Amino acid sequence: MTVGIVVVSHSIKIAEGACELAAQMAPSVRLEAAGGTDDGGLGTSLEKVMSAVEAANSGEGVVILCDLGSAVMVAESAVEFLGTPQDVSLADAPLIEGLVAASVAAQGGAGVAAVKAAAESALAQQVQARIDDSTAPPVRPRAVAEDADESVSVGGAIVEDFEVLNQLGLHARPAAVLAGYLGGLDVEVDINGADGQSVMMLMTLAAGQGTVLHVRASGPDARRAMDFIAEQCRTGFGEL
C-alpha cells in the first residue's frame, strides 16, 4: 500500500485528466479525482472531496493537491469534518508538477510527509530549471563515444554515458521510472546537470531520441544506479 493522493479541482475534467497523467507514472498509487460540483458544474464539492479522501486512504495516509484558492478552503473543511488531520496533508504546490512529483514519491514508498515535501519541491525545481536554462546551453543529441560503455572513476564517482534510444525520448514516464528507482537508493546521481532522483528535473532536460545522458553517480549504491540506468536506456525504457 502507498500514500493516496486526491486532486481537488474546479473542473472534473481537469481533476480526472491530472489523475490519468499521474497514473501513467505511478500505477500503484491510489489517485482520486474530486472535481466540479455535485451536479457536474464548475466549482468544488465538500462531499466529493470527503469521499475522495476516504477512498484514497488505504491506511498510509493521503496528500491533497488543489488548483485554486477556494478549492484549498473546501479541502481544509473536508479534512476537518473527517477528523483525521494526522493522516491527511494539503500540499502547497502547483497542481500538475506537484502531482507528478508526489505520485512518483508515493510510488517509491514515501510517507505522507515525504510525499507532501516532494509535491512542494516541484515549484522550486521548476524555478531552478528556468534559471539553469537561461545560463546553460540546451542538451543536444550527439554520438556516444566508442568507449561509452566503459565506466570512468572521477573523484570516487562512477561516470558513464548512455544514449536515449526510444522515439519519445526521456518523457514523463521514463523520467518517473528513473526517479522512482533512484530515489530508493543510497546514491547521488547527476544526469546532464539534473538531479536523477527528481522527476521534475529529469523532465526539464527535454532529452529526445539520440541525446546522450552523461551520468555521474556516487555513494554506496552507485553501481546499482548505473546498472539500472544502463538497462533502461538499452531497452528504451520498455518502449523498444
XYZ file of C-alpha atoms in Angstrom:
240
model
C 0.000 0.000 0.000
C 1.081 3.561 -0.670
C 0.083 7.040 0.360
C -3.036 8.034 -1.571
C -3.429 11.300 -3.446
C -6.520 13.424 -4.041
C -6.781 16.077 -6.746
C -9.271 18.847 -5.996
C -10.152 20.991 -8.993
C -12.960 23.282 -10.066
C -13.293 21.119 -13.173
C -13.967 17.404 -13.179
C -12.129 17.112 -16.485
C -9.013 18.732 -15.030
C -9.099 16.513 -11.951
C -9.617 13.325 -13.902
C -7.049 14.269 -16.549
C -4.427 15.063 -13.916
C -5.029 11.723 -12.227
C -4.817 9.935 -15.563
C -1.450 11.549 -16.251
C -0.038 10.714 -12.830
C -1.294 7.134 -13.038
C 0.966 6.546 -16.034
C 3.954 7.178 -13.778
C 2.641 5.784 -10.521
C 0.387 2.818 -11.290
C 0.363 1.534 -7.714
C -0.792 4.802 -6.163
C -4.455 5.358 -5.397
C -5.361 8.609 -7.167
C -8.791 10.100 -6.614
C -10.296 12.984 -8.602
C -12.577 15.401 -6.774
C -13.511 17.882 -9.472
C -16.538 20.052 -10.086
C -19.769 20.402 -8.192
C -22.217 17.658 -7.292
C -24.218 18.307 -10.478
C -21.110 18.276 -12.716
C -20.708 22.033 -12.979
C -17.638 24.146 -12.375
C -16.787 24.529 -8.714
C -15.956 22.314 -5.781
C -17.932 19.952 -3.601
C -17.249 19.251 0.053
C -18.944 15.864 -0.237
C -16.844 14.903 -3.260
C -13.611 15.815 -1.523
C -14.541 13.911 1.634
C -15.461 10.827 -0.383
C -12.252 11.052 -2.392
C -10.084 11.312 0.733
C -11.771 8.292 2.277
C -11.389 6.309 -0.953
C -7.708 7.229 -1.347
C -6.724 6.352 2.201
C -5.591 2.746 2.375
C -4.170 3.267 5.839
C -0.962 5.006 4.761
C -2.475 8.489 4.661
C -3.414 10.965 1.953
C -1.922 14.059 0.341
C -4.287 16.559 -1.300
C -3.420 18.888 -4.162
C -5.702 21.729 -5.245
C -5.957 24.054 -8.217
C -7.428 27.367 -6.996
C -7.751 29.098 -3.660
C -11.344 28.176 -2.893
C -10.509 24.536 -3.581
C -7.986 24.757 -0.749
C -10.678 26.041 1.604
C -13.013 23.190 0.671
C -10.207 20.662 1.132
C -9.376 22.088 4.548
C -13.041 21.839 5.540
C -13.189 18.236 4.352
C -10.171 17.281 6.439
C -11.701 18.994 9.454
C -15.002 17.160 9.037
C -13.246 13.826 8.601
C -11.344 14.375 11.808
C -8.144 12.688 10.609
C -5.648 15.559 10.201
C -2.719 13.358 11.213
C -3.322 11.149 8.185
C -4.090 13.843 5.622
C -1.945 16.741 4.427
C -2.603 19.524 1.945
C 0.347 20.294 -0.306
C 1.090 23.880 -1.265
C 2.240 23.066 -4.767
C 1.494 23.631 -8.457
C -1.189 21.125 -9.409
C 0.381 19.204 -12.287
C 4.057 19.470 -11.390
C 3.325 18.812 -7.745
C 1.064 15.882 -8.547
C 3.693 14.227 -10.712
C 6.413 14.656 -8.091
C 4.121 13.475 -5.291
C 2.926 10.447 -7.236
C 6.442 9.289 -8.010
C 7.422 9.714 -4.365
C 4.379 7.738 -3.223
C 5.089 5.047 -5.792
C 8.539 4.707 -4.246
C 7.041 4.085 -0.812
C 7.472 7.521 0.746
C 5.317 8.504 3.729
C 2.829 11.362 3.902
C 5.400 13.978 4.941
C 7.829 12.984 2.190
C 5.107 12.873 -0.470
C 3.916 16.326 0.578
C 7.517 17.613 0.512
C 8.048 16.155 -2.955
C 4.975 17.993 -4.236
C 6.033 21.270 -2.676
C 9.579 20.978 -4.029
C 8.265 20.863 -7.587
C 7.862 24.629 -7.874
C 11.366 25.343 -6.575
C 12.794 22.808 -9.001
C 10.865 24.379 -11.848
C 12.219 27.823 -10.990
C 15.758 26.470 -10.695
C 15.422 24.742 -14.038
C 14.408 28.028 -15.660
C 17.434 29.729 -14.136
C 19.680 26.948 -15.379
C 18.107 27.109 -18.831
C 18.982 30.782 -19.064
C 22.642 30.185 -18.323
C 23.416 26.792 -19.799
C 23.274 25.569 -23.392
C 20.429 23.118 -24.100
C 21.096 19.413 -24.202
C 21.824 18.412 -27.756
C 21.910 14.962 -29.273
C 25.417 13.738 -30.004
C 27.076 10.467 -30.762
C 28.110 8.231 -27.904
C 31.845 7.755 -27.671
C 33.142 4.367 -28.702
C 34.160 3.608 -25.138
C 30.883 4.862 -23.660
C 30.113 1.507 -22.116
C 33.254 1.686 -20.028
C 32.962 3.222 -16.579
C 35.260 6.045 -15.601
C 36.001 6.847 -11.984
C 36.173 10.573 -11.310
C 36.782 11.681 -7.752
C 35.292 8.472 -6.377
C 32.201 8.711 -8.578
C 31.238 6.440 -11.464
C 30.798 8.294 -14.737
C 29.204 6.812 -17.844
C 27.366 7.949 -20.971
C 24.158 6.403 -22.309
C 22.219 7.220 -25.435
C 18.452 7.676 -25.310
C 17.108 5.228 -27.892
C 13.345 5.359 -27.555
C 11.461 7.505 -30.018
C 9.822 9.786 -27.477
C 12.982 10.402 -25.503
C 13.087 10.921 -21.771
C 9.441 11.886 -21.421
C 7.343 11.764 -18.292
C 7.049 8.006 -17.827
C 10.741 7.140 -18.263
C 11.671 10.086 -16.064
C 9.365 8.745 -13.388
C 10.859 5.254 -13.749
C 14.353 6.614 -13.203
C 13.498 8.998 -10.378
C 11.326 6.429 -8.626
C 14.014 3.753 -8.604
C 16.962 6.019 -7.898
C 15.062 7.725 -5.101
C 15.099 4.466 -3.160
C 18.870 4.079 -3.349
C 21.656 5.499 -1.227
C 23.215 7.399 -4.069
C 23.643 10.832 -5.599
C 23.040 10.859 -9.338
C 23.643 13.740 -11.703
C 22.279 13.351 -15.245
C 23.281 16.143 -17.606
C 23.293 18.528 -14.660
C 19.911 17.424 -13.282
C 19.200 15.544 -10.080
C 18.472 11.990 -11.208
C 16.200 11.434 -8.205
C 13.877 14.281 -9.222
C 11.293 13.507 -11.876
C 10.696 17.203 -12.464
C 14.361 17.955 -13.073
C 14.701 14.994 -15.432
C 11.694 16.151 -17.426
C 13.187 19.626 -17.807
C 16.129 18.110 -19.702
C 13.864 17.595 -22.715
C 16.214 14.799 -23.745
C 14.972 13.477 -27.070
C 15.927 10.394 -29.044
C 19.672 10.381 -29.661
C 20.534 12.523 -26.667
C 23.446 11.263 -24.623
C 22.892 11.129 -20.898
C 26.117 11.940 -19.075
C 25.630 10.215 -15.735
C 27.712 10.709 -12.606
C 26.834 8.540 -9.605
C 28.417 8.455 -6.156
C 27.593 6.699 -2.919
C 27.137 3.105 -1.716
C 24.536 2.273 -4.388
C 26.290 3.998 -7.275
C 26.916 0.769 -9.174
C 23.286 -0.360 -8.792
C 22.104 3.013 -10.005
C 24.365 2.947 -13.030
C 23.365 -0.595 -13.958
C 19.683 0.343 -13.754
C 20.126 3.395 -15.952
C 22.138 1.339 -18.447
C 19.432 -1.323 -18.657
C 16.625 1.218 -19.051
C 18.453 3.066 -21.794
C 19.347 -0.183 -23.561
C 15.712 -1.265 -23.653
C 14.333 2.179 -24.394
C 12.578 2.197 -21.028
C 10.472 -0.718 -22.210
C 9.352 1.119 -25.340
C 11.516 -0.639 -27.921
